């Protein structure tokens, strides 16, 4: 199998690339027994494909690197492509596009698209070498040779779905720098001081979280391990170590309850269960609001700037993505080709680009695959012209 483009990984970015490439031009190598395993469980089983709000500001990474891919395959072009495949994503939560019924709709399309390529399932890539212009990719079953290898092996999150560090290992082997990787879009575990969060498991509320100069707002969910929910997942993109500040009452105006005879827990716009837990922590009684002292008031208002130092994250087993990855200053933003090794490409999550919650990571997977495809198509045409 010489000359066939080798794609390592059979996830979102690989499937888009293999769908776009001409018939019989690529071989996908996937260690799972099926393609697109992560797509199937994404977005609560409905796959949040993309978002009406698109731009480099929704990503962590070098904006100049991200821009060309997003521009060449915007959310509009992605949706047009989907419509041509008879998939009509629906808008939910105001700006997010999801599959109408199930993520399987998208995976089915990819499965039918990539029939035109060679697909090797249950086959794990274990190494790679390069001699002259040819790479030899070694799997647990065979060796394959090609002048073009695409690393589409994703990040480290969800190892039970096939995630591995092979992409980073190959990149390092060829002299690339890896930006420190960490679980992202993930919940936070708590220190002793916040063990009471665990007792609130299942309760949720709307909050605003400040981390450095960045503010994230949305729903926070208490879990048996700590805190999660959309706003926490977004915050995890920016968190390394240290404190975050949570405003549990982001739009609440205290003056509106001044002089009220009602109990505190009836007045604050939080589920009673949450208010009562915080009252215990603040050593306050749930008394009529007009009976509270200035000192009580000061304690209560810490709910507007609750300082919290996560002890860590829920880790790669629960993280939706891996932040960090192949340093983008060493990859050509117009082609996704390594600037160090001719014929070696990186697409999708393996590079140091991470999207916020809301369909941005699939958009990146698809956009980076598209811009890579455009370049490879040119290369294939050039070769055909030279051969004729
Ligand atoms: C629970 C969950 C929900 C998510 N929901 C969303 C969502 O709704 N919207 C969104 O935008 N993003 C979502 N994401 C993130 C999104 O799934 C990823 O960012 C995206 O799949 C990355 O695409 P990729 O092609 O780079 O990598 P992946 O899709 O991870 O594909 C990489 C593939 O490479 C294979 N592989 C790894 N190592 C080897 C090897 N050695 N040999 C052969 N194959 C190998 C893996 O098995 C995998 O199939 C979610 C992620 C998770 C975990």
Coordinates of C-alpha atoms and ligand atoms in Angstrom, one line a residue, residues 8-14 29-32 38 41-43 47-48 123-125 152-154 158 161-164 166 319-321 347-350 359-362 365, ligand 1:
X8 CA -3.7 8.0 12.0
X9 CA -6.9 8.0 14.0
X10 CA -10.6 7.6 12.9
X11 CA -12.2 10.4 14.8
X12 CA -13.8 13.7 13.8
X13 CA -10.9 15.3 11.9
X14 CA -9.8 12.1 10.2
X29 CA -5.9 3.5 10.9
X30 CA -8.1 3.4 14.0
X31 CA -7.4 1.4 17.2
X32 CA -11.1 1.2 18.1
X38 CA -16.2 10.2 20.5
X41 CA -21.2 10.2 22.9
X42 CA -20.6 13.9 22.3
X43 CA -23.1 16.6 23.2
X47 CA -23.2 16.0 19.1
X48 CA -22.9 19.7 19.3
X123 CA -5.4 -1.5 14.5
X124 CA -3.1 0.5 16.7
X125 CA -0.3 2.6 15.4
X152 CA -5.4 12.9 13.5
X153 CA -5.1 10.9 16.7
X154 CA -6.6 13.5 19.1
X158 CA -11.4 9.6 27.4
X161 CA -12.6 5.6 23.8
X162 CA -9.1 5.0 22.3
X163 CA -7.3 8.2 23.3
X164 CA -3.5 7.8 23.3
X166 CA 0.8 8.6 19.9
X319 CA -12.4 15.7 30.4
X320 CA -14.0 16.5 27.0
X321 CA -10.7 17.7 25.6
X347 CA -5.1 18.1 12.4
X348 CA -7.7 18.3 15.1
X349 CA -7.2 18.2 18.9
X350 CA -3.6 17.0 18.7
X359 CA -19.3 22.9 19.3
X360 CA -16.0 24.7 18.9
X361 CA -13.9 21.6 19.1
X362 CA -15.7 19.8 16.3
X365 CA -11.5 19.3 13.9
Ligands
LIG1 C1 -17.7 13.2 26.3 C2 -17.3 14.2 25.3 C3 -18.2 15.0 24.7 C4 -17.8 15.9 23.7 N1 -18.8 16.7 23.2 C5 -18.4 17.6 22.2 C6 -19.4 18.4 21.6 O1 -20.6 18.2 21.7 N2 -19.0 19.4 20.7 C7 -17.6 19.6 20.4 O2 -17.3 20.4 19.6 N3 -16.7 18.8 21.0 C8 -17.1 17.8 21.8 N4 -16.1 17.0 22.4 C9 -14.7 17.1 21.9 C10 -14.5 16.4 20.6 O3 -15.0 15.1 20.7 C11 -13.0 16.4 20.2 O4 -12.4 17.6 20.3 C12 -12.9 15.9 18.8 O5 -13.4 14.6 18.7 C13 -11.4 15.9 18.3 O6 -11.3 15.3 17.1 P1 -10.0 14.6 16.6 O7 -10.2 14.0 15.3 O8 -8.8 15.5 16.8 O9 -9.8 13.4 17.7 P2 -10.7 12.2 18.1 O10 -12.1 12.4 17.7 O11 -10.4 12.0 19.6 O12 -10.1 11.0 17.3 C14 -8.9 10.5 17.5 C15 -8.9 9.0 17.1 O13 -7.6 8.5 17.1 C16 -7.6 7.2 17.6 N5 -6.3 6.8 18.1 C17 -5.6 7.3 19.1 N6 -4.4 6.7 19.2 C18 -4.3 5.8 18.2 C19 -3.3 4.8 17.8 N7 -2.2 4.7 18.4 N8 -3.6 4.1 16.7 C20 -4.8 4.2 16.0 N9 -5.8 5.0 16.4 C21 -5.5 5.8 17.5 C22 -8.6 7.2 18.7 O14 -9.2 6.0 19.0 C23 -9.7 8.2 18.2 O15 -10.7 7.5 17.5 C24 -16.5 16.0 23.3 C25 -15.5 15.1 23.9 C26 -16.0 14.2 24.8 C27 -14.9 13.3 25.4

